[in-house]
Coordinates of N, CA and C in Angstrom, one line a residue:
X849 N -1.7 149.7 -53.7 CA -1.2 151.0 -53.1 C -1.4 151.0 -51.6
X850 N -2.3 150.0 -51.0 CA -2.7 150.5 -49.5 C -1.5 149.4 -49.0
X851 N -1.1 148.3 -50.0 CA -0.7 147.4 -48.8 C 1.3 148.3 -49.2
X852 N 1.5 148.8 -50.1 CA 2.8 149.4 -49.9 C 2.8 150.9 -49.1
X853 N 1.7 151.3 -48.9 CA 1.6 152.4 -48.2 C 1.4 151.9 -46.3
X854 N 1.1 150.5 -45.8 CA 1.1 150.3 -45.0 C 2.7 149.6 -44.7
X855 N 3.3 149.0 -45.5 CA 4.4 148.5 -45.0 C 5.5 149.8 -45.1
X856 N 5.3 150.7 -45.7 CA 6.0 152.1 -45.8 C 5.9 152.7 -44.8
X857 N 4.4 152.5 -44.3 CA 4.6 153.3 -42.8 C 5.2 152.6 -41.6
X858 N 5.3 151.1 -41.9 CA 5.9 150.0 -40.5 C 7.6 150.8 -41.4
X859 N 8.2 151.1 -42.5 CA 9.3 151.3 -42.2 C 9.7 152.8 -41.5
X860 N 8.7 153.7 -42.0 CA 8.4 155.0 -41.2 C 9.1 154.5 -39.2
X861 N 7.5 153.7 -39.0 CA 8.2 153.7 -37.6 C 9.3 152.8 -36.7
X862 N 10.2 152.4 -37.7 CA 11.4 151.8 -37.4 C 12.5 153.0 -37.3
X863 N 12.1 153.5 -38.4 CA 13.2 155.0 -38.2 C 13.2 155.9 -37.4
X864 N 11.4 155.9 -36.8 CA 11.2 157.0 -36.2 C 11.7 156.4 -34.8
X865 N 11.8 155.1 -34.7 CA 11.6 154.4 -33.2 C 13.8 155.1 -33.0
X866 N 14.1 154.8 -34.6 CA 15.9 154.6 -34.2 C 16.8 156.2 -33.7
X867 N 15.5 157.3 -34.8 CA 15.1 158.2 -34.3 C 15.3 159.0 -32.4
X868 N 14.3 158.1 -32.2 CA 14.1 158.1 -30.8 C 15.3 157.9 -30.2
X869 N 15.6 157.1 -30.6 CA 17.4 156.4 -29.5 C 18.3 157.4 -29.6
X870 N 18.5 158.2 -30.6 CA 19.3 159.0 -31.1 C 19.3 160.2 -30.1
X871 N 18.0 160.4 -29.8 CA 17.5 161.9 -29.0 C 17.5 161.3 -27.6
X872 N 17.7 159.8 -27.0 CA 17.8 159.5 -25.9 C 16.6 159.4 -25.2
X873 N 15.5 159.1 -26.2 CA 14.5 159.0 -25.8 C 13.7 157.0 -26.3
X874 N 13.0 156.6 -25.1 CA 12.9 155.2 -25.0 C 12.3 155.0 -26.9
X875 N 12.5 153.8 -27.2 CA 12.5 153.9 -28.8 C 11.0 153.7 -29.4
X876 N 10.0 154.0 -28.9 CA 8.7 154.2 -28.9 C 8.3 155.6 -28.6
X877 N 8.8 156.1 -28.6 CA 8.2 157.6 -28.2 C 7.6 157.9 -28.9
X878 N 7.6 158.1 -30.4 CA 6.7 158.4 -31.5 C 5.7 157.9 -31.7
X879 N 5.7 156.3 -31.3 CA 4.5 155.1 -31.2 C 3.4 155.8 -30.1
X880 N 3.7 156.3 -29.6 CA 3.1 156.7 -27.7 C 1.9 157.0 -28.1
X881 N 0.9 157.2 -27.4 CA -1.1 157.4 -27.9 C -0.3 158.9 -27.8
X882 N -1.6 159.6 -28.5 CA -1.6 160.9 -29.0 C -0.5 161.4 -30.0
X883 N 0.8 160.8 -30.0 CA 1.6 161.5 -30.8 C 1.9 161.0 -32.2
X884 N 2.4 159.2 -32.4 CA 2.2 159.2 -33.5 C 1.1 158.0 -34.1
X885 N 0.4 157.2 -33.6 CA -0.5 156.1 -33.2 C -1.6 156.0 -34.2
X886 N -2.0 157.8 -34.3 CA -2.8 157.4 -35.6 C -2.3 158.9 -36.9
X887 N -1.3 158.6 -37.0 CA -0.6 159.5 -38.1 C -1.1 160.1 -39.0
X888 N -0.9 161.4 -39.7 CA -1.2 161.7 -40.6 C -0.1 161.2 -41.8
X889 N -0.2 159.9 -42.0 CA 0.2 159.3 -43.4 C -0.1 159.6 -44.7
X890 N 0.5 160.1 -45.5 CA -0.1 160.4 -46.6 C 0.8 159.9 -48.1
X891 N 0.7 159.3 -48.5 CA 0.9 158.8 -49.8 C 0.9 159.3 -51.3
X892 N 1.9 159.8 -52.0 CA 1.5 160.5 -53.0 C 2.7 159.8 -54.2
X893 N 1.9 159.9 -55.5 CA 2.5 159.6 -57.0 C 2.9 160.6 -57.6
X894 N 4.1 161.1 -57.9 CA 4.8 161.8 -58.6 C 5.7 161.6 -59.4
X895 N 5.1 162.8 -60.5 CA 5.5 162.6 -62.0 C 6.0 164.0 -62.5
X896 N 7.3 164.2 -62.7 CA 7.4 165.0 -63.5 C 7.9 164.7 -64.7
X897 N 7.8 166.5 -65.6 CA 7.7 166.3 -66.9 C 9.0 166.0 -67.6
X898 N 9.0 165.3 -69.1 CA 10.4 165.5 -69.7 C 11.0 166.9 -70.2
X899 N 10.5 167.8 -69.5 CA 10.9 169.3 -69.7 C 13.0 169.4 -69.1
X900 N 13.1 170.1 -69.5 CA 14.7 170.4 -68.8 C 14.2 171.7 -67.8
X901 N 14.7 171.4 -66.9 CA 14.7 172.8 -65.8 C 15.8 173.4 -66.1
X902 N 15.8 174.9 -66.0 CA 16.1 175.9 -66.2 C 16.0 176.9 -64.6
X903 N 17.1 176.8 -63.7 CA 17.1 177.5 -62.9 C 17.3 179.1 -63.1
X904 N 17.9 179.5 -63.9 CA 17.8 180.7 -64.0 C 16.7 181.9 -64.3
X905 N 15.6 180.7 -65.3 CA 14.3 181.7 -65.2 C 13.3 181.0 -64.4
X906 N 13.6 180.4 -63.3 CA 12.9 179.6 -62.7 C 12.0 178.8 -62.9
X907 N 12.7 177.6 -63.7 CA 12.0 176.6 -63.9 C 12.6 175.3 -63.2
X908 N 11.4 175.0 -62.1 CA 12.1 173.6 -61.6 C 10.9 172.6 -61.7
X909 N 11.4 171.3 -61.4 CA 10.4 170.3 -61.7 C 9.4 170.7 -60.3
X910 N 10.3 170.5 -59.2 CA 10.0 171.4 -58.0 C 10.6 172.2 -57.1
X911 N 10.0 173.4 -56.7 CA 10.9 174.3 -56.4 C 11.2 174.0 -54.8
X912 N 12.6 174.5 -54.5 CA 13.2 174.4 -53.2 C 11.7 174.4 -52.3
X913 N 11.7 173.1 -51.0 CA 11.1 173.4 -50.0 C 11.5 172.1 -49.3
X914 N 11.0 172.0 -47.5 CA 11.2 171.2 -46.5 C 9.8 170.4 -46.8
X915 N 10.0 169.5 -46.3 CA 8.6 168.5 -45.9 C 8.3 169.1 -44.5
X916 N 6.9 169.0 -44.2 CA 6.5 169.7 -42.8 C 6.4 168.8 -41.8
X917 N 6.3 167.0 -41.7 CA 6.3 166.4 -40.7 C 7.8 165.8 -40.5
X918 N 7.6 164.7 -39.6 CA 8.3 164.2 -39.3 C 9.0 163.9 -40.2
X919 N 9.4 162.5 -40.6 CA 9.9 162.1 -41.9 C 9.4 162.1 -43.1
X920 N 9.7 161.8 -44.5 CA 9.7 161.3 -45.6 C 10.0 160.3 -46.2
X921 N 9.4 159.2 -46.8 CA 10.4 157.8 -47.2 C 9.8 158.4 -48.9
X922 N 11.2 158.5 -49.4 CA 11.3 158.5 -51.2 C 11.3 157.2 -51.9
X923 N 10.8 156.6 -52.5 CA 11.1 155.4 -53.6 C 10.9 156.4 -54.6
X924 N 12.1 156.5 -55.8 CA 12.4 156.5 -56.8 C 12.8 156.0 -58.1
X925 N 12.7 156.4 -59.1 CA 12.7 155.3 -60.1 C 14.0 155.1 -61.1
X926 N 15.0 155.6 -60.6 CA 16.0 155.8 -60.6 C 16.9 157.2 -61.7
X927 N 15.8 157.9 -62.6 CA 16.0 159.4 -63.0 C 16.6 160.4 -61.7
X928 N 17.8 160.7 -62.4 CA 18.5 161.7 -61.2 C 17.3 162.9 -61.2
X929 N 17.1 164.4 -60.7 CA 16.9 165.5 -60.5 C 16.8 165.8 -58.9
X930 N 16.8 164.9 -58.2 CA 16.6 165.4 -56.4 C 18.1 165.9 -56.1
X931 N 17.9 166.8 -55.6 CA 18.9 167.6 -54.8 C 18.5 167.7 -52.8
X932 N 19.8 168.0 -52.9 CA 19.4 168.8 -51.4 C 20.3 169.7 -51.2
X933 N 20.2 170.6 -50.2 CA 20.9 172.0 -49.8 C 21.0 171.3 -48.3
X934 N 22.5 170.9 -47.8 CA 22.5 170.8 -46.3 C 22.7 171.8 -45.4
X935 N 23.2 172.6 -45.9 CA 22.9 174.5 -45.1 C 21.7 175.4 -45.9
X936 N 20.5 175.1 -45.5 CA 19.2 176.3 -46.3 C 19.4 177.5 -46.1
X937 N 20.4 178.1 -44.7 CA 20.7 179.1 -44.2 C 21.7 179.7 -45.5
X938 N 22.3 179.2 -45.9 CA 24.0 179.6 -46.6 C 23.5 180.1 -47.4
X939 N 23.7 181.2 -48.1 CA 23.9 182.2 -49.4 C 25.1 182.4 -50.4
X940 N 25.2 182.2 -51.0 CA 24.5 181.5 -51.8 C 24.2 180.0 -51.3
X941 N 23.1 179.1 -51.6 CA 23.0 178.1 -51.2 C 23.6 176.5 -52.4
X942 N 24.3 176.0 -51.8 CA 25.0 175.3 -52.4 C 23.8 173.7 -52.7
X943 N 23.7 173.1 -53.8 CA 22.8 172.0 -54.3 C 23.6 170.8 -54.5
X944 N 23.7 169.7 -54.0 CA 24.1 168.4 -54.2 C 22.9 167.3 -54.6
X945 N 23.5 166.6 -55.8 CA 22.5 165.4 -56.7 C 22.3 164.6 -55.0
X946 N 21.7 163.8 -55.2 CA 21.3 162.3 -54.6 C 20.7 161.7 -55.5
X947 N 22.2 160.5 -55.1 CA 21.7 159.5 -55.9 C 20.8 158.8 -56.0
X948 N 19.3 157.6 -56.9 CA 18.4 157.1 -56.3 C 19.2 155.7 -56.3
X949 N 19.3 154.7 -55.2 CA 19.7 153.4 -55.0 C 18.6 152.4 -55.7
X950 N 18.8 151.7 -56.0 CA 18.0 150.3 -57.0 C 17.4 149.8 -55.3
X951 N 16.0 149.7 -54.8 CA 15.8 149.2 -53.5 C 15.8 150.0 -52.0
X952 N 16.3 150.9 -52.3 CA 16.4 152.1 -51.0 C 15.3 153.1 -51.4
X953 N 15.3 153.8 -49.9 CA 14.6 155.1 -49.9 C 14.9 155.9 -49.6
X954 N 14.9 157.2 -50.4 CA 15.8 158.5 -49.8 C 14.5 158.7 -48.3
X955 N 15.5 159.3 -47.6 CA 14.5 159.8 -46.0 C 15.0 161.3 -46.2
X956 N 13.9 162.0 -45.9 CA 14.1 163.1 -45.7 C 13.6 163.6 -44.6
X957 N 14.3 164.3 -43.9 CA 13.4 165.1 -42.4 C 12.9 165.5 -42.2
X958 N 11.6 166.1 -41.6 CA 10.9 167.4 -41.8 C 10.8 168.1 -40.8
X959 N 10.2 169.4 -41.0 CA 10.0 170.2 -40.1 C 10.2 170.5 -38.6
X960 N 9.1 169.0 -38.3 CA 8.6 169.1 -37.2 C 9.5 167.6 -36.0
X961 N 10.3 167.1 -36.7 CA 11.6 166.3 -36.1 C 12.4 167.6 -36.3
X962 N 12.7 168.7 -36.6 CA 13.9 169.6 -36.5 C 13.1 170.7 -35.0
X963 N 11.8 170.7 -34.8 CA 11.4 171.6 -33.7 C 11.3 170.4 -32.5
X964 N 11.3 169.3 -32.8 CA 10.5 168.6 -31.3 C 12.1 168.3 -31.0
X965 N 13.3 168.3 -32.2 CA 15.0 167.6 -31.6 C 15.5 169.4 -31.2
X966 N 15.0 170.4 -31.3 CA 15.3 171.9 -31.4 C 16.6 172.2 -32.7
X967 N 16.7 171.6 -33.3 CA 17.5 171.9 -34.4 C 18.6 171.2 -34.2
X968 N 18.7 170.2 -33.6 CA 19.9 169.0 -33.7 C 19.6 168.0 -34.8
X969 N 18.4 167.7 -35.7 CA 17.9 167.0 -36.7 C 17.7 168.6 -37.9
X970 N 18.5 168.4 -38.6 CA 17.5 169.9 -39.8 C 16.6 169.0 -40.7
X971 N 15.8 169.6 -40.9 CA 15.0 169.8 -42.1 C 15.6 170.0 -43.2
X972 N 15.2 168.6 -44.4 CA 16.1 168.0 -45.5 C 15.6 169.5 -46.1
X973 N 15.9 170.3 -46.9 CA 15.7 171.5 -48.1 C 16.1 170.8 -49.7
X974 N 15.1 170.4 -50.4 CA 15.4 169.8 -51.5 C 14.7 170.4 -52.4
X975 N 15.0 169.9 -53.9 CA 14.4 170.7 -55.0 C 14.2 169.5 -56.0
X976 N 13.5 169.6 -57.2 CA 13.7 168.9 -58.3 C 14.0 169.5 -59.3
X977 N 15.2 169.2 -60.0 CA 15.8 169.6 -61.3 C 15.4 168.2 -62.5
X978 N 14.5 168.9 -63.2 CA 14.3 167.6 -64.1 C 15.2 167.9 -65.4
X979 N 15.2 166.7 -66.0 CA 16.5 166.8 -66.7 C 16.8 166.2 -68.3
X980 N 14.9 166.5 -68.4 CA 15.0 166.2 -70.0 C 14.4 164.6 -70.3
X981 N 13.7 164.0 -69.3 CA 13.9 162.4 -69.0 C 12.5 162.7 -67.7
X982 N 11.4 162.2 -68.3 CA 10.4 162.2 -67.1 C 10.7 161.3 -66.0
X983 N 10.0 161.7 -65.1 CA 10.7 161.0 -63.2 C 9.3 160.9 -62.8
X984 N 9.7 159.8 -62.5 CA 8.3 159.5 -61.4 C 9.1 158.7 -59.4
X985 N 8.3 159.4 -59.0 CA 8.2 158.7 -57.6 C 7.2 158.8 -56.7
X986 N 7.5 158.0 -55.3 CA 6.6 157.6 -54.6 C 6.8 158.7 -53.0
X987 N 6.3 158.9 -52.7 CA 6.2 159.8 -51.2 C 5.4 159.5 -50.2
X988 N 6.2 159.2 -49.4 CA 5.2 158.5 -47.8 C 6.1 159.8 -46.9
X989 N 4.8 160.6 -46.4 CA 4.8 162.0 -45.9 C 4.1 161.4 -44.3
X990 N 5.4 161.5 -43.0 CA 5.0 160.9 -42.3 C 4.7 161.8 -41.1
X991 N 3.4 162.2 -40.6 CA 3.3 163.4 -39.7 C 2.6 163.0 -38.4
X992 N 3.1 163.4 -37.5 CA 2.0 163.0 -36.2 C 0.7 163.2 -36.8
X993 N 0.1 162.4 -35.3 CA -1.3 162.9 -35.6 C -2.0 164.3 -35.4
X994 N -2.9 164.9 -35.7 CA -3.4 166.1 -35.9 C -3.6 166.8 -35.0
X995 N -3.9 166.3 -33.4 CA -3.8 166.9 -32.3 C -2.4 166.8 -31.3
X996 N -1.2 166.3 -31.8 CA 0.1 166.1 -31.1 C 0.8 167.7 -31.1
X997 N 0.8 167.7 -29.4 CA 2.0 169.1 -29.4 C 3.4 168.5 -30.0
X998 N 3.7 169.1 -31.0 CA 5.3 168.9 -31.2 C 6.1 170.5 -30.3
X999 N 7.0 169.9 -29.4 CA 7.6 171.0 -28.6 C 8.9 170.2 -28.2
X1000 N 10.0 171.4 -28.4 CA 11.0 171.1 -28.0 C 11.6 169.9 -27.1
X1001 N 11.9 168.7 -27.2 CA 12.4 167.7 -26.3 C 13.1 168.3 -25.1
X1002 N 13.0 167.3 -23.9 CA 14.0 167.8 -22.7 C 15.4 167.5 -22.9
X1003 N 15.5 166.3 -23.9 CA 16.4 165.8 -23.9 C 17.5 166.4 -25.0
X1004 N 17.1 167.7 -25.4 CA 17.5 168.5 -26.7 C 17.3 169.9 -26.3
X1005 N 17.1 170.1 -24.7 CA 17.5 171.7 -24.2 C 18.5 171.5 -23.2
X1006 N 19.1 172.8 -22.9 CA 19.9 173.0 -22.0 C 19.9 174.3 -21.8
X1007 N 20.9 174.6 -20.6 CA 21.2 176.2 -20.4 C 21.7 176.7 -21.6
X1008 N 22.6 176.3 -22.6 CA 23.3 176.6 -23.0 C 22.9 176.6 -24.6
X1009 N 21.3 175.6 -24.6 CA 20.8 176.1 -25.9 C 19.2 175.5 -25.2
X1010 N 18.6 176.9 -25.2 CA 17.0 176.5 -24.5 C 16.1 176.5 -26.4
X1011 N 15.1 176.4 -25.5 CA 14.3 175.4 -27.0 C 14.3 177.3 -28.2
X1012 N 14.2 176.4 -29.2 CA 14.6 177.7 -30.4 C 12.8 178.1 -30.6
X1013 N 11.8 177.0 -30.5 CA 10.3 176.7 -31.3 C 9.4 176.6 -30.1
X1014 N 8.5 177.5 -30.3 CA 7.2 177.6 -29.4 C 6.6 176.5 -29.7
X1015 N 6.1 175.7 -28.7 CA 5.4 174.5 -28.8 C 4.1 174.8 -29.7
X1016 N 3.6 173.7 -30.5 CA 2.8 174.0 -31.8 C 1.8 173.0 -31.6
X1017 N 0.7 172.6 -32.1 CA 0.5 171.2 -32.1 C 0.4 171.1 -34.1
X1018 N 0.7 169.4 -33.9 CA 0.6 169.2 -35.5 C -0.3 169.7 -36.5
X1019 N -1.2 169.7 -36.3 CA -2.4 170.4 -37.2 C -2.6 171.8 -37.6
X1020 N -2.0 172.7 -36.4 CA -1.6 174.2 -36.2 C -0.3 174.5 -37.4
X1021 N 0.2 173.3 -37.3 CA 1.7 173.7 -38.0 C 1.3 173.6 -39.6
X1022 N 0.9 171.8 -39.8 CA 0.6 171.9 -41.1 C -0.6 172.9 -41.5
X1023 N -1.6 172.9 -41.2 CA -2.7 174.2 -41.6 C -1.8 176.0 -41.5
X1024 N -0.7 176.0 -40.8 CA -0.3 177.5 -41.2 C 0.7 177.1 -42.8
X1025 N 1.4 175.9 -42.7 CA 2.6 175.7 -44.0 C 1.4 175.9 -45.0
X1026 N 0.7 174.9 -44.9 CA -0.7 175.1 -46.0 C -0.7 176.3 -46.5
X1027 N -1.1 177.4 -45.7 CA -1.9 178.7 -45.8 C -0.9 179.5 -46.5
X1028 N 0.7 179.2 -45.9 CA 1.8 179.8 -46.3 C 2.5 179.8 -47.8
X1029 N 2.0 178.3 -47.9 CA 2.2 177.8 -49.4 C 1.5 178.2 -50.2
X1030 N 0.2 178.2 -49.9 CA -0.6 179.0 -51.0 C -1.7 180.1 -50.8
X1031 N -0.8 181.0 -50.4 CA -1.0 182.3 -49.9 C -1.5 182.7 -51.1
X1032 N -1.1 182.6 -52.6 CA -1.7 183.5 -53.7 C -3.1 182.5 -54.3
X1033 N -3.1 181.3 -53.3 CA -4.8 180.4 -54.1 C -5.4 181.6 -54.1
X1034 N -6.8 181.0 -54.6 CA -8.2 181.4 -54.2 C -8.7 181.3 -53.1
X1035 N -9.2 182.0 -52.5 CA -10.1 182.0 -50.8 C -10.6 180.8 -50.8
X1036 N -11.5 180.5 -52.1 CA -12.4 179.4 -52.3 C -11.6 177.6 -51.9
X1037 N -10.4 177.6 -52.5 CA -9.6 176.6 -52.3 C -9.0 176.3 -51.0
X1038 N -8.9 177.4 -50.1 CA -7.9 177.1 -48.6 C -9.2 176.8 -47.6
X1039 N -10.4 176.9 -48.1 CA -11.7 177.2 -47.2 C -11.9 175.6 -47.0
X1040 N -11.6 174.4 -47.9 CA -11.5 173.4 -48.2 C -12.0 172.6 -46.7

């Protein structure tokens, strides 16, 4: 697990570097000391159940939400139930499958690439519909490191669209999504 969790994150920062180019910024920006150098990488195994989801009375394997950092690399095991919503905004919000590829990884965006590009990158909004057929995958959750301001790029304001996101630093961001997410824990659990 450590040595696929380290070459997961060398693919992390090839994306992040292509990333970079995209926003017109040199293709290390993310690499730079303080911002992504010593990451909050996090690695997780997921399994859900052979249950059928049931949207109607709210049963999903997982329910609609964004990832909070930068990117996401998915390896999947090839069980459909991942969706995404490309407008989160739209009402009703419309769900499309993604497919899992034999050797690929779904990327997902998160949060904090949609605040530092000012909303020229969104934030993937996905769910899990499980489908009667347990699913397992893999999650490399790729976030700056814990003291990095993520704030609007220069290269992603103008007169004509000034930054949307008060500058945050990473740790502020994830410790409020935390808090936000499980607003109904126990005191005892968020005190952690």
């Amino acid at each position: 697990m450590e040595r696929y969790r380290a070459e997961a994150t060398m693919v992390g920062y090839k994306l992040a570097g292509l990333i970079a180019l995209s926003l017109n910024l040199e293709k290390d920006f993310f690499r730079k000391p303080g911002r992504m150098d010593h990451p909050i990488a996090v690695l997780r195994l997921l399994h859900y159940s052979g249950e059928l989801s049931v949207p109607e009375n709210g049963t999903f394997g997982c329910g609609a939400h964004s990832d909070w950092g930068l990117l996401t690399l998915l390896a999947c095991d090839g069980t459909p139930g991942l969706q995404i919503c490309q407008d989160k905004h739209a009402r009703p919000q419309i769900w499309e499958d993604v497919p899992c590829i034999e050797g690929a990884f779904v990327v997902n965006l998160g949060d904090m690439l949609e605040r530092w590009s000012n909303n020229l990158f969104k934030s993937t909004l996905h769910r899990v519909m499980t489908v009667g057929k347990e699913r397992y995958s893999i999650a490399l959750f790729m976030d700056p490191n814990f003291e990095c301001l993520v704030e609007c790029l220069e290269t992603c304001i103008s007169e004509d669209n000034p930054p949307r996101f008060p500058p945050i630093t990473s740790g502020e961001y994830l410790l409020s999504r935390y808090q936000e997410t499980h607003s109904q824990a126990p005191a005892a659990l968020l005190n952690v």
